[in-house]
Amino acid sequence: MAKDKKAAGDKIAPAKGKLGIMIPGMGAVATTFVAGVEAVRKGHAKPIGSLTQMGTVRLGKRTEGRTPKVNEFVPLAGLSDLVFMGWDIFEDDMYTAASKAGVLEKDLLTKIKPFLQSVKPRKAVFDRHYVKKLDGHHVKSGKNKMDLAEQLRADIRDFKKSSGADRLVMMWCGSTEIFIQQTASHASVQAFEKALKSSSPDIAPSMIYAYAALMEGVPFANGAPNLTVDIPAMQELSRRNEAPICGKDFKTGQTLIKTVLAPTFKARMLGVSGWYSTNILGNRDGEVLDDPESFKTKEESKLGVLEHILQPDLYPELYGNIFHKVRINYYPPRGDNKEGWDNIDIFGWLNYPMQIKVDFLCRDSILAAPIVLDLVLFLDLAQRTPELSGIGIQEWLSFYFKSPMTAPGLYPEHDLFIQSMKLKNTLRHLRGEEMITHLGLEYYD
């Protein structure tokens, strides 16, 4: 077995050199992430919330006592090797953008001010048709959408050269676009490229970024509920160029709680008659979601969670008549400090009703930043792993998303605990270790 383990581990290329992280959208999430990485590198803070930095993975039996840290078990890029670049519709450098976002305290930002000021945005690909509540003038112009994609590809190549990065990852931290459904333009790479050249309205800006990244062989993660890489063309391109993809929509606040509570109800066969969720949020994300077309995209992402976890088709008496409502309200005084309030009507033995109320006063970007870190490091690992690099969708990263991508025809797994098991078992598998099933009967032989 020891020989097999070594052989499995040797297949993963080492994380040598710099890892370049490219971010469309240098707002609250992006600046909190980059500032946080630099603060940790300088010893000003701890990477709390990051599985790759603080998490462990159990190996073998409980009696063996083998529990290495994740970043010691698999070869991940070190924080000191990360370099950054971004695009934005505003010209603010990361220090200015972080100050305006109001997530992090001035004292911390001042300690890392020179570094943050050095990260300046390139002109963004932007079209107000897709994000109606935002408007900026730091944008690219081109004769068509293919021209814009070529400009982004040039940016990617220039950043790789100027930064000295050996490998790259792109992480979408931009806004929620209007709701778009799949069309013939998305059916293949050939159809998609034709649509780019004709500047088809089916092609949103986030898709142009994803296309540019995948054409350059760069892994892409979608942190918003946009369609982006959830189309055959992108999945074809991802497999062809061995550039892993994952998404969509970071699982941070209210949905994180849902994917903890809903599995509890199902595990104990408790019924749910209603689940009302509302949010108040005052940052740029909240402003964008004040537009009904953008909210529709987010709503679709948030509503699907309960149906997939509770499986009403299998348990019609418990979940067949659930009333599920989601609301997001833009409330400027709250800033980035989002409040998610849930009222859950459940019923138990002999149909007796009960209620649960949750009031989660969370910090949106504080919860999202470590997700961004983990995803870029794991996507880079996937690209260095022959078993993962050519399969396209990285379903093992579902743990981080509201609407996890899956192979066509496969329903997504939303249960946080199953997602966690899937992620850690994937890491064990990559290193030739036994899967952990938690059966435990061997302790009683």
PDB file of C-alpha atoms in Angstrom, residues 101-388:
ATOM      1  CA  ALA A 101     -16.092  49.163   0.823  1.00  0.00           C
ATOM      2  CA  GLY A 102     -15.850  49.772   4.570  1.00  0.00           C
ATOM      3  CA  VAL A 103     -15.362  46.121   5.509  1.00  0.00           C
ATOM      4  CA  LEU A 104     -11.927  46.298   7.146  1.00  0.00           C
ATOM      5  CA  GLU A 105     -10.756  48.709   9.818  1.00  0.00           C
ATOM      6  CA  LYS A 106      -8.525  51.626   8.819  1.00  0.00           C
ATOM      7  CA  ASP A 107      -5.781  50.502  11.201  1.00  0.00           C
ATOM      8  CA  LEU A 108      -5.359  47.216   9.369  1.00  0.00           C
ATOM      9  CA  LEU A 109      -5.577  48.787   5.917  1.00  0.00           C
ATOM     10  CA  THR A 110      -2.911  51.354   6.868  1.00  0.00           C
ATOM     11  CA  LYS A 111      -0.457  48.572   7.788  1.00  0.00           C
ATOM     12  CA  ILE A 112      -0.698  47.103   4.286  1.00  0.00           C
ATOM     13  CA  LYS A 113      -1.419  50.316   2.368  1.00  0.00           C
ATOM     14  CA  PRO A 114       1.632  50.286   0.017  1.00  0.00           C
ATOM     15  CA  PHE A 115       0.870  46.736  -1.115  1.00  0.00           C
ATOM     16  CA  LEU A 116      -2.826  47.412  -1.709  1.00  0.00           C
ATOM     17  CA  GLN A 117      -2.029  50.612  -3.611  1.00  0.00           C
ATOM     18  CA  SER A 118       0.177  48.576  -5.946  1.00  0.00           C
ATOM     19  CA  VAL A 119      -2.799  46.505  -7.152  1.00  0.00           C
ATOM     20  CA  LYS A 120      -4.497  48.712  -9.736  1.00  0.00           C
ATOM     21  CA  PRO A 121      -7.409  47.567 -11.893  1.00  0.00           C
ATOM     22  CA  ARG A 122      -7.242  47.142 -15.628  1.00  0.00           C
ATOM     23  CA  LYS A 123     -10.158  48.400 -17.690  1.00  0.00           C
ATOM     24  CA  ALA A 124     -13.126  46.072 -17.386  1.00  0.00           C
ATOM     25  CA  VAL A 125     -15.414  44.455 -19.915  1.00  0.00           C
ATOM     26  CA  PHE A 126     -18.787  45.847 -18.867  1.00  0.00           C
ATOM     27  CA  ASP A 127     -22.250  46.393 -20.308  1.00  0.00           C
ATOM     28  CA  ARG A 128     -24.905  48.098 -18.216  1.00  0.00           C
ATOM     29  CA  HIS A 129     -27.611  46.007 -19.886  1.00  0.00           C
ATOM     30  CA  TYR A 130     -26.493  43.100 -17.676  1.00  0.00           C
ATOM     31  CA  VAL A 131     -25.999  45.036 -14.390  1.00  0.00           C
ATOM     32  CA  LYS A 132     -28.399  47.968 -14.448  1.00  0.00           C
ATOM     33  CA  LYS A 133     -27.632  49.424 -11.014  1.00  0.00           C
ATOM     34  CA  LEU A 134     -23.933  50.037 -11.711  1.00  0.00           C
ATOM     35  CA  ASP A 135     -22.187  52.436 -14.050  1.00  0.00           C
ATOM     36  CA  GLY A 136     -18.489  53.124 -14.475  1.00  0.00           C
ATOM     37  CA  HIS A 137     -16.220  54.575 -17.133  1.00  0.00           C
ATOM     38  CA  HIS A 138     -13.075  52.477 -16.658  1.00  0.00           C
ATOM     39  CA  VAL A 139     -14.192  50.077 -19.396  1.00  0.00           C
ATOM     40  CA  LYS A 140     -12.835  48.555 -22.566  1.00  0.00           C
ATOM     41  CA  SER A 141     -14.253  49.293 -25.991  1.00  0.00           C
ATOM     42  CA  GLY A 142     -14.039  47.040 -29.029  1.00  0.00           C
ATOM     43  CA  LYS A 143     -15.607  46.357 -32.388  1.00  0.00           C
ATOM     44  CA  ASN A 144     -17.415  43.286 -30.994  1.00  0.00           C
ATOM     45  CA  LYS A 145     -17.432  40.923 -28.032  1.00  0.00           C
ATOM     46  CA  MET A 146     -14.749  38.720 -29.577  1.00  0.00           C
ATOM     47  CA  ASP A 147     -12.500  41.781 -29.751  1.00  0.00           C
ATOM     48  CA  LEU A 148     -13.142  42.371 -26.035  1.00  0.00           C
ATOM     49  CA  ALA A 149     -12.278  38.728 -25.298  1.00  0.00           C
ATOM     50  CA  GLU A 150      -9.002  39.123 -27.202  1.00  0.00           C
ATOM     51  CA  GLN A 151      -8.203  42.220 -25.126  1.00  0.00           C
ATOM     52  CA  LEU A 152      -8.752  40.207 -21.945  1.00  0.00           C
ATOM     53  CA  ARG A 153      -6.523  37.424 -23.264  1.00  0.00           C
ATOM     54  CA  ALA A 154      -3.815  40.027 -23.888  1.00  0.00           C
ATOM     55  CA  ASP A 155      -4.238  41.260 -20.296  1.00  0.00           C
ATOM     56  CA  ILE A 156      -3.812  37.699 -19.015  1.00  0.00           C
ATOM     57  CA  ARG A 157      -0.628  37.131 -20.999  1.00  0.00           C
ATOM     58  CA  ASP A 158       0.752  40.526 -19.973  1.00  0.00           C
ATOM     59  CA  PHE A 159       0.064  39.895 -16.285  1.00  0.00           C
ATOM     60  CA  LYS A 160       1.713  36.479 -16.407  1.00  0.00           C
ATOM     61  CA  LYS A 161       4.821  37.998 -17.957  1.00  0.00           C
ATOM     62  CA  SER A 162       5.025  41.136 -15.802  1.00  0.00           C
ATOM     63  CA  SER A 163       4.307  39.355 -12.503  1.00  0.00           C
ATOM     64  CA  GLY A 164       6.534  36.363 -13.188  1.00  0.00           C
ATOM     65  CA  ALA A 165       3.648  34.014 -12.369  1.00  0.00           C
ATOM     66  CA  ASP A 166       4.144  30.378 -13.329  1.00  0.00           C
ATOM     67  CA  ARG A 167       0.448  29.514 -13.100  1.00  0.00           C
ATOM     68  CA  LEU A 168      -2.801  31.471 -13.103  1.00  0.00           C
ATOM     69  CA  VAL A 169      -6.357  31.201 -11.749  1.00  0.00           C
ATOM     70  CA  MET A 170      -9.311  33.513 -12.469  1.00  0.00           C
ATOM     71  CA  MET A 171     -11.946  34.141  -9.791  1.00  0.00           C
ATOM     72  CA  TRP A 172     -15.152  36.009 -10.679  1.00  0.00           C
ATOM     73  CA  CYS A 173     -15.926  38.434  -7.836  1.00  0.00           C
ATOM     74  CA  GLY A 174     -18.029  40.746  -9.979  1.00  0.00           C
ATOM     75  CA  SER A 175     -21.695  41.582  -9.649  1.00  0.00           C
ATOM     76  CA  THR A 176     -24.787  39.474 -10.226  1.00  0.00           C
ATOM     77  CA  GLU A 177     -25.920  39.844 -13.825  1.00  0.00           C
ATOM     78  CA  ILE A 178     -29.491  39.716 -15.100  1.00  0.00           C
ATOM     79  CA  PHE A 179     -31.072  36.287 -15.436  1.00  0.00           C
ATOM     80  CA  ILE A 180     -29.998  34.537 -18.643  1.00  0.00           C
ATOM     81  CA  GLN A 181     -31.068  31.119 -19.881  1.00  0.00           C
ATOM     82  CA  GLN A 182     -29.159  28.763 -22.147  1.00  0.00           C
ATOM     83  CA  THR A 183     -29.633  29.277 -25.875  1.00  0.00           C
ATOM     84  CA  ALA A 184     -28.159  27.828 -29.063  1.00  0.00           C
ATOM     85  CA  SER A 185     -25.330  30.369 -28.701  1.00  0.00           C
ATOM     86  CA  HIS A 186     -24.095  28.432 -25.673  1.00  0.00           C
ATOM     87  CA  ALA A 187     -24.339  24.926 -27.154  1.00  0.00           C
ATOM     88  CA  SER A 188     -20.741  24.555 -28.378  1.00  0.00           C
ATOM     89  CA  VAL A 189     -17.472  26.452 -28.566  1.00  0.00           C
ATOM     90  CA  GLN A 190     -18.059  27.035 -32.277  1.00  0.00           C
ATOM     91  CA  ALA A 191     -21.539  28.491 -31.652  1.00  0.00           C
ATOM     92  CA  PHE A 192     -20.239  30.590 -28.749  1.00  0.00           C
ATOM     93  CA  GLU A 193     -17.421  32.087 -30.819  1.00  0.00           C
ATOM     94  CA  LYS A 194     -19.880  32.938 -33.595  1.00  0.00           C
ATOM     95  CA  ALA A 195     -22.059  34.684 -30.987  1.00  0.00           C
ATOM     96  CA  LEU A 196     -19.030  36.602 -29.695  1.00  0.00           C
ATOM     97  CA  LYS A 197     -18.252  37.883 -33.186  1.00  0.00           C
ATOM     98  CA  SER A 198     -21.847  39.019 -33.686  1.00  0.00           C
ATOM     99  CA  SER A 199     -21.993  40.570 -30.181  1.00  0.00           C
ATOM    100  CA  SER A 200     -25.012  38.439 -29.313  1.00  0.00           C
ATOM    101  CA  PRO A 201     -27.021  39.581 -26.253  1.00  0.00           C
ATOM    102  CA  ASP A 202     -26.805  35.938 -25.087  1.00  0.00           C
ATOM    103  CA  ILE A 203     -23.166  36.588 -24.169  1.00  0.00           C
ATOM    104  CA  ALA A 204     -22.842  38.408 -20.833  1.00  0.00           C
ATOM    105  CA  PRO A 205     -19.571  40.047 -19.685  1.00  0.00           C
ATOM    106  CA  SER A 206     -18.827  37.264 -17.180  1.00  0.00           C
ATOM    107  CA  MET A 207     -18.881  34.778 -20.076  1.00  0.00           C
ATOM    108  CA  ILE A 208     -16.348  36.866 -21.981  1.00  0.00           C
ATOM    109  CA  TYR A 209     -13.976  36.703 -18.994  1.00  0.00           C
ATOM    110  CA  ALA A 210     -14.489  32.960 -18.633  1.00  0.00           C
ATOM    111  CA  TYR A 211     -13.905  32.387 -22.342  1.00  0.00           C
ATOM    112  CA  ALA A 212     -10.688  34.431 -22.224  1.00  0.00           C
ATOM    113  CA  ALA A 213      -9.428  32.509 -19.195  1.00  0.00           C
ATOM    114  CA  LEU A 214     -10.224  29.064 -20.568  1.00  0.00           C
ATOM    115  CA  MET A 215      -8.746  29.890 -23.967  1.00  0.00           C
ATOM    116  CA  GLU A 216      -5.519  30.751 -22.137  1.00  0.00           C
ATOM    117  CA  GLY A 217      -5.699  27.490 -20.187  1.00  0.00           C
ATOM    118  CA  VAL A 218      -6.539  29.295 -16.936  1.00  0.00           C
ATOM    119  CA  PRO A 219      -8.910  27.685 -14.362  1.00  0.00           C
ATOM    120  CA  PHE A 220     -12.060  29.722 -13.659  1.00  0.00           C
ATOM    121  CA  ALA A 221     -14.316  29.869 -10.590  1.00  0.00           C
ATOM    122  CA  ASN A 222     -17.688  31.625 -10.623  1.00  0.00           C
ATOM    123  CA  GLY A 223     -18.490  33.365  -7.335  1.00  0.00           C
ATOM    124  CA  ALA A 224     -21.803  34.831  -8.534  1.00  0.00           C
ATOM    125  CA  PRO A 225     -25.085  33.149  -9.558  1.00  0.00           C
ATOM    126  CA  ASN A 226     -24.544  34.128 -13.210  1.00  0.00           C
ATOM    127  CA  LEU A 227     -24.859  31.478 -15.934  1.00  0.00           C
ATOM    128  CA  THR A 228     -21.205  32.063 -17.028  1.00  0.00           C
ATOM    129  CA  VAL A 229     -19.644  28.563 -17.177  1.00  0.00           C
ATOM    130  CA  ASP A 230     -22.860  26.561 -16.681  1.00  0.00           C
ATOM    131  CA  ILE A 231     -23.083  26.059 -20.440  1.00  0.00           C
ATOM    132  CA  PRO A 232     -21.835  23.290 -22.780  1.00  0.00           C
ATOM    133  CA  ALA A 233     -19.454  25.636 -24.626  1.00  0.00           C
ATOM    134  CA  MET A 234     -17.487  26.497 -21.482  1.00  0.00           C
ATOM    135  CA  GLN A 235     -17.431  22.917 -20.249  1.00  0.00           C
ATOM    136  CA  GLU A 236     -16.129  21.766 -23.647  1.00  0.00           C
ATOM    137  CA  LEU A 237     -13.437  24.441 -23.570  1.00  0.00           C
ATOM    138  CA  SER A 238     -12.503  23.581 -19.969  1.00  0.00           C
ATOM    139  CA  ARG A 239     -11.932  19.922 -20.836  1.00  0.00           C
ATOM    140  CA  ARG A 240     -10.139  20.674 -24.087  1.00  0.00           C
ATOM    141  CA  ASN A 241      -7.631  23.064 -22.518  1.00  0.00           C
ATOM    142  CA  GLU A 242      -7.378  21.248 -19.159  1.00  0.00           C
ATOM    143  CA  ALA A 243      -8.511  24.364 -17.309  1.00  0.00           C
ATOM    144  CA  PRO A 244     -10.754  23.265 -14.397  1.00  0.00           C
ATOM    145  CA  ILE A 245     -13.981  25.152 -13.653  1.00  0.00           C
ATOM    146  CA  CYS A 246     -16.285  25.371 -10.644  1.00  0.00           C
ATOM    147  CA  GLY A 247     -19.194  27.435  -9.356  1.00  0.00           C
ATOM    148  CA  LYS A 248     -21.557  28.971  -8.766  1.00  0.00           C
ATOM    149  CA  ASP A 249     -22.390  31.629  -6.178  1.00  0.00           C
ATOM    150  CA  PHE A 250     -20.353  31.664  -2.954  1.00  0.00           C
ATOM    151  CA  LYS A 251     -22.164  29.971  -0.062  1.00  0.00           C
ATOM    152  CA  THR A 252     -21.601  32.479   2.722  1.00  0.00           C
ATOM    153  CA  GLY A 253     -24.458  33.515   5.021  1.00  0.00           C
ATOM    154  CA  GLN A 254     -28.088  32.500   4.940  1.00  0.00           C
ATOM    155  CA  THR A 255     -27.674  29.621   2.478  1.00  0.00           C
ATOM    156  CA  LEU A 256     -24.793  28.240   4.548  1.00  0.00           C
ATOM    157  CA  ILE A 257     -27.181  27.990   7.502  1.00  0.00           C
ATOM    158  CA  LYS A 258     -29.854  26.393   5.283  1.00  0.00           C
ATOM    159  CA  THR A 259     -27.463  23.653   4.185  1.00  0.00           C
ATOM    160  CA  VAL A 260     -26.827  22.868   7.850  1.00  0.00           C
ATOM    161  CA  LEU A 261     -30.412  22.972   9.161  1.00  0.00           C
ATOM    162  CA  ALA A 262     -32.253  21.308   6.251  1.00  0.00           C
ATOM    163  CA  PRO A 263     -30.139  18.094   6.441  1.00  0.00           C
ATOM    164  CA  THR A 264     -30.932  17.967  10.171  1.00  0.00           C
ATOM    165  CA  PHE A 265     -34.680  17.994   9.513  1.00  0.00           C
ATOM    166  CA  LYS A 266     -34.391  15.316   6.847  1.00  0.00           C
ATOM    167  CA  ALA A 267     -32.084  13.137   8.932  1.00  0.00           C
ATOM    168  CA  ARG A 268     -34.640  13.103  11.766  1.00  0.00           C
ATOM    169  CA  MET A 269     -37.664  12.887   9.426  1.00  0.00           C
ATOM    170  CA  LEU A 270     -39.126  16.168  10.676  1.00  0.00           C
ATOM    171  CA  GLY A 271     -41.508  17.901   8.278  1.00  0.00           C
ATOM    172  CA  VAL A 272     -41.171  21.445   6.928  1.00  0.00           C
ATOM    173  CA  SER A 273     -44.289  23.382   5.956  1.00  0.00           C
ATOM    174  CA  GLY A 274     -42.687  26.764   5.318  1.00  0.00           C
ATOM    175  CA  TRP A 275     -39.334  28.542   5.164  1.00  0.00           C
ATOM    176  CA  TYR A 276     -39.298  32.314   4.867  1.00  0.00           C
ATOM    177  CA  SER A 277     -35.907  33.972   4.304  1.00  0.00           C
ATOM    178  CA  THR A 278     -35.175  37.665   4.060  1.00  0.00           C
ATOM    179  CA  ASN A 279     -31.937  39.642   3.920  1.00  0.00           C
ATOM    180  CA  ILE A 280     -30.951  43.265   4.373  1.00  0.00           C
ATOM    181  CA  LEU A 281     -27.679  44.303   2.780  1.00  0.00           C
ATOM    182  CA  GLY A 282     -26.202  47.707   2.019  1.00  0.00           C
ATOM    183  CA  ASN A 283     -23.068  47.109  -0.038  1.00  0.00           C
ATOM    184  CA  ARG A 284     -22.640  47.156  -3.827  1.00  0.00           C
ATOM    185  CA  ASP A 285     -24.030  43.630  -4.026  1.00  0.00           C
ATOM    186  CA  GLY A 286     -27.193  44.771  -2.260  1.00  0.00           C
ATOM    187  CA  GLU A 287     -27.556  47.708  -4.641  1.00  0.00           C
ATOM    188  CA  VAL A 288     -27.179  45.469  -7.696  1.00  0.00           C
ATOM    189  CA  LEU A 289     -29.727  42.988  -6.334  1.00  0.00           C
ATOM    190  CA  ASP A 290     -32.216  45.823  -5.937  1.00  0.00           C
ATOM    191  CA  ASP A 291     -32.783  45.379  -9.665  1.00  0.00           C
ATOM    192  CA  PRO A 292     -35.484  42.707 -10.223  1.00  0.00           C
ATOM    193  CA  GLU A 293     -33.618  41.132 -13.155  1.00  0.00           C
ATOM    194  CA  SER A 294     -30.432  40.647 -11.120  1.00  0.00           C
ATOM    195  CA  PHE A 295     -32.447  39.450  -8.111  1.00  0.00           C
ATOM    196  CA  LYS A 296     -34.064  36.797 -10.329  1.00  0.00           C
ATOM    197  CA  THR A 297     -30.587  35.308 -10.936  1.00  0.00           C
ATOM    198  CA  LYS A 298     -29.830  35.260  -7.197  1.00  0.00           C
ATOM    199  CA  GLU A 299     -33.292  33.947  -6.309  1.00  0.00           C
ATOM    200  CA  GLU A 300     -32.890  30.947  -8.607  1.00  0.00           C
ATOM    201  CA  SER A 301     -29.581  30.159  -6.885  1.00  0.00           C
ATOM    202  CA  LYS A 302     -30.998  30.417  -3.357  1.00  0.00           C
ATOM    203  CA  LEU A 303     -34.320  28.652  -3.962  1.00  0.00           C
ATOM    204  CA  GLY A 304     -32.879  25.412  -5.352  1.00  0.00           C
ATOM    205  CA  VAL A 305     -31.111  24.478  -2.131  1.00  0.00           C
ATOM    206  CA  LEU A 306     -34.076  23.158  -0.130  1.00  0.00           C
ATOM    207  CA  GLU A 307     -35.608  21.144  -2.957  1.00  0.00           C
ATOM    208  CA  HIS A 308     -32.409  19.226  -3.578  1.00  0.00           C
ATOM    209  CA  ILE A 309     -31.687  18.592   0.112  1.00  0.00           C
ATOM    210  CA  LEU A 310     -35.214  17.693   1.234  1.00  0.00           C
ATOM    211  CA  GLN A 311     -36.172  15.697  -1.887  1.00  0.00           C
ATOM    212  CA  PRO A 312     -39.971  16.241  -1.754  1.00  0.00           C
ATOM    213  CA  ASP A 313     -40.535  13.567  -4.414  1.00  0.00           C
ATOM    214  CA  LEU A 314     -39.165  10.960  -2.009  1.00  0.00           C
ATOM    215  CA  TYR A 315     -40.830  12.441   1.096  1.00  0.00           C
ATOM    216  CA  PRO A 316     -44.103  14.038  -0.079  1.00  0.00           C
ATOM    217  CA  GLU A 317     -45.742  13.848   3.373  1.00  0.00           C
ATOM    218  CA  LEU A 318     -42.879  15.808   4.947  1.00  0.00           C
ATOM    219  CA  TYR A 319     -41.833  18.268   2.237  1.00  0.00           C
ATOM    220  CA  GLY A 320     -44.384  18.025  -0.584  1.00  0.00           C
ATOM    221  CA  ASN A 321     -46.213  21.245   0.357  1.00  0.00           C
ATOM    222  CA  ILE A 322     -43.369  23.431   1.590  1.00  0.00           C
ATOM    223  CA  PHE A 323     -43.781  27.174   1.021  1.00  0.00           C
ATOM    224  CA  HIS A 324     -40.330  28.660   0.386  1.00  0.00           C
ATOM    225  CA  LYS A 325     -39.886  32.401   0.006  1.00  0.00           C
ATOM    226  CA  VAL A 326     -36.626  34.365  -0.389  1.00  0.00           C
ATOM    227  CA  ARG A 327     -36.264  38.139  -0.220  1.00  0.00           C
ATOM    228  CA  ILE A 328     -33.251  40.493  -0.440  1.00  0.00           C
ATOM    229  CA  ASN A 329     -33.690  44.136   0.481  1.00  0.00           C
ATOM    230  CA  TYR A 330     -31.185  46.895  -0.214  1.00  0.00           C
ATOM    231  CA  TYR A 331     -30.618  48.815   3.026  1.00  0.00           C
ATOM    232  CA  PRO A 332     -27.624  51.219   2.767  1.00  0.00           C
ATOM    233  CA  PRO A 333     -27.074  51.838   6.521  1.00  0.00           C
ATOM    234  CA  ARG A 334     -26.090  48.186   7.032  1.00  0.00           C
ATOM    235  CA  GLY A 335     -23.185  48.311   4.538  1.00  0.00           C
ATOM    236  CA  ASP A 336     -21.380  44.975   4.239  1.00  0.00           C
ATOM    237  CA  ASN A 337     -22.868  43.736   7.516  1.00  0.00           C
ATOM    238  CA  LYS A 338     -25.698  41.657   6.136  1.00  0.00           C
ATOM    239  CA  GLU A 339     -28.567  40.397   8.249  1.00  0.00           C
ATOM    240  CA  GLY A 340     -30.237  37.166   7.231  1.00  0.00           C
ATOM    241  CA  TRP A 341     -33.472  36.336   9.013  1.00  0.00           C
ATOM    242  CA  ASP A 342     -35.233  32.989   8.684  1.00  0.00           C
ATOM    243  CA  ASN A 343     -38.590  31.806   9.974  1.00  0.00           C
ATOM    244  CA  ILE A 344     -38.952  28.029   9.640  1.00  0.00           C
ATOM    245  CA  ASP A 345     -42.231  26.235  10.308  1.00  0.00           C
ATOM    246  CA  ILE A 346     -41.613  22.554  11.025  1.00  0.00           C
ATOM    247  CA  PHE A 347     -43.786  19.727  12.313  1.00  0.00           C
ATOM    248  CA  GLY A 348     -43.045  16.543  14.196  1.00  0.00           C
ATOM    249  CA  TRP A 349     -44.624  13.520  15.870  1.00  0.00           C
ATOM    250  CA  LEU A 350     -48.408  13.368  15.294  1.00  0.00           C
ATOM    251  CA  ASN A 351     -48.123  16.449  13.069  1.00  0.00           C
ATOM    252  CA  TYR A 352     -47.534  18.855  15.979  1.00  0.00           C
ATOM    253  CA  PRO A 353     -46.163  22.219  14.710  1.00  0.00           C
ATOM    254  CA  MET A 354     -42.956  23.883  15.884  1.00  0.00           C
ATOM    255  CA  GLN A 355     -40.939  26.926  14.805  1.00  0.00           C
ATOM    256  CA  ILE A 356     -37.302  27.887  14.476  1.00  0.00           C
ATOM    257  CA  LYS A 357     -36.164  31.480  14.012  1.00  0.00           C
ATOM    258  CA  VAL A 358     -32.624  32.373  12.974  1.00  0.00           C
ATOM    259  CA  ASP A 359     -31.155  35.880  12.916  1.00  0.00           C
ATOM    260  CA  PHE A 360     -27.680  35.754  11.378  1.00  0.00           C
ATOM    261  CA  LEU A 361     -25.908  39.100  11.588  1.00  0.00           C
ATOM    262  CA  CYS A 362     -22.999  38.241   9.354  1.00  0.00           C
ATOM    263  CA  ARG A 363     -20.300  40.075   7.467  1.00  0.00           C
ATOM    264  CA  ASP A 364     -20.695  39.130   3.836  1.00  0.00           C
ATOM    265  CA  SER A 365     -17.151  39.700   2.607  1.00  0.00           C
ATOM    266  CA  ILE A 366     -15.545  38.311   5.784  1.00  0.00           C
ATOM    267  CA  LEU A 367     -17.300  35.005   5.066  1.00  0.00           C
ATOM    268  CA  ALA A 368     -16.531  35.121   1.336  1.00  0.00           C
ATOM    269  CA  ALA A 369     -12.820  36.011   1.458  1.00  0.00           C
ATOM    270  CA  PRO A 370     -11.562  32.646   2.828  1.00  0.00           C
ATOM    271  CA  ILE A 371     -13.764  30.873   0.266  1.00  0.00           C
ATOM    272  CA  VAL A 372     -11.943  32.757  -2.496  1.00  0.00           C
ATOM    273  CA  LEU A 373      -8.588  31.725  -1.027  1.00  0.00           C
ATOM    274  CA  ASP A 374      -9.522  28.056  -0.771  1.00  0.00           C
ATOM    275  CA  LEU A 375     -10.983  27.955  -4.267  1.00  0.00           C
ATOM    276  CA  VAL A 376      -7.977  29.477  -6.029  1.00  0.00           C
ATOM    277  CA  LEU A 377      -5.615  27.119  -4.206  1.00  0.00           C
ATOM    278  CA  PHE A 378      -7.753  24.046  -4.868  1.00  0.00           C
ATOM    279  CA  LEU A 379      -8.302  24.975  -8.543  1.00  0.00           C
ATOM    280  CA  ASP A 380      -4.551  25.334  -8.958  1.00  0.00           C
ATOM    281  CA  LEU A 381      -4.123  21.911  -7.317  1.00  0.00           C
ATOM    282  CA  ALA A 382      -6.720  20.452  -9.706  1.00  0.00           C
ATOM    283  CA  GLN A 383      -4.852  21.760 -12.734  1.00  0.00           C
ATOM    284  CA  ARG A 384      -1.614  20.184 -11.463  1.00  0.00           C
ATOM    285  CA  THR A 385      -3.376  16.836 -10.942  1.00  0.00           C
ATOM    286  CA  PRO A 386      -3.737  14.714 -14.134  1.00  0.00           C
ATOM    287  CA  GLU A 387      -6.818  12.952 -12.761  1.00  0.00           C
ATOM    288  CA  LEU A 388      -8.669  16.272 -12.333  1.00  0.00           C
TER     289      LEU A 388
END
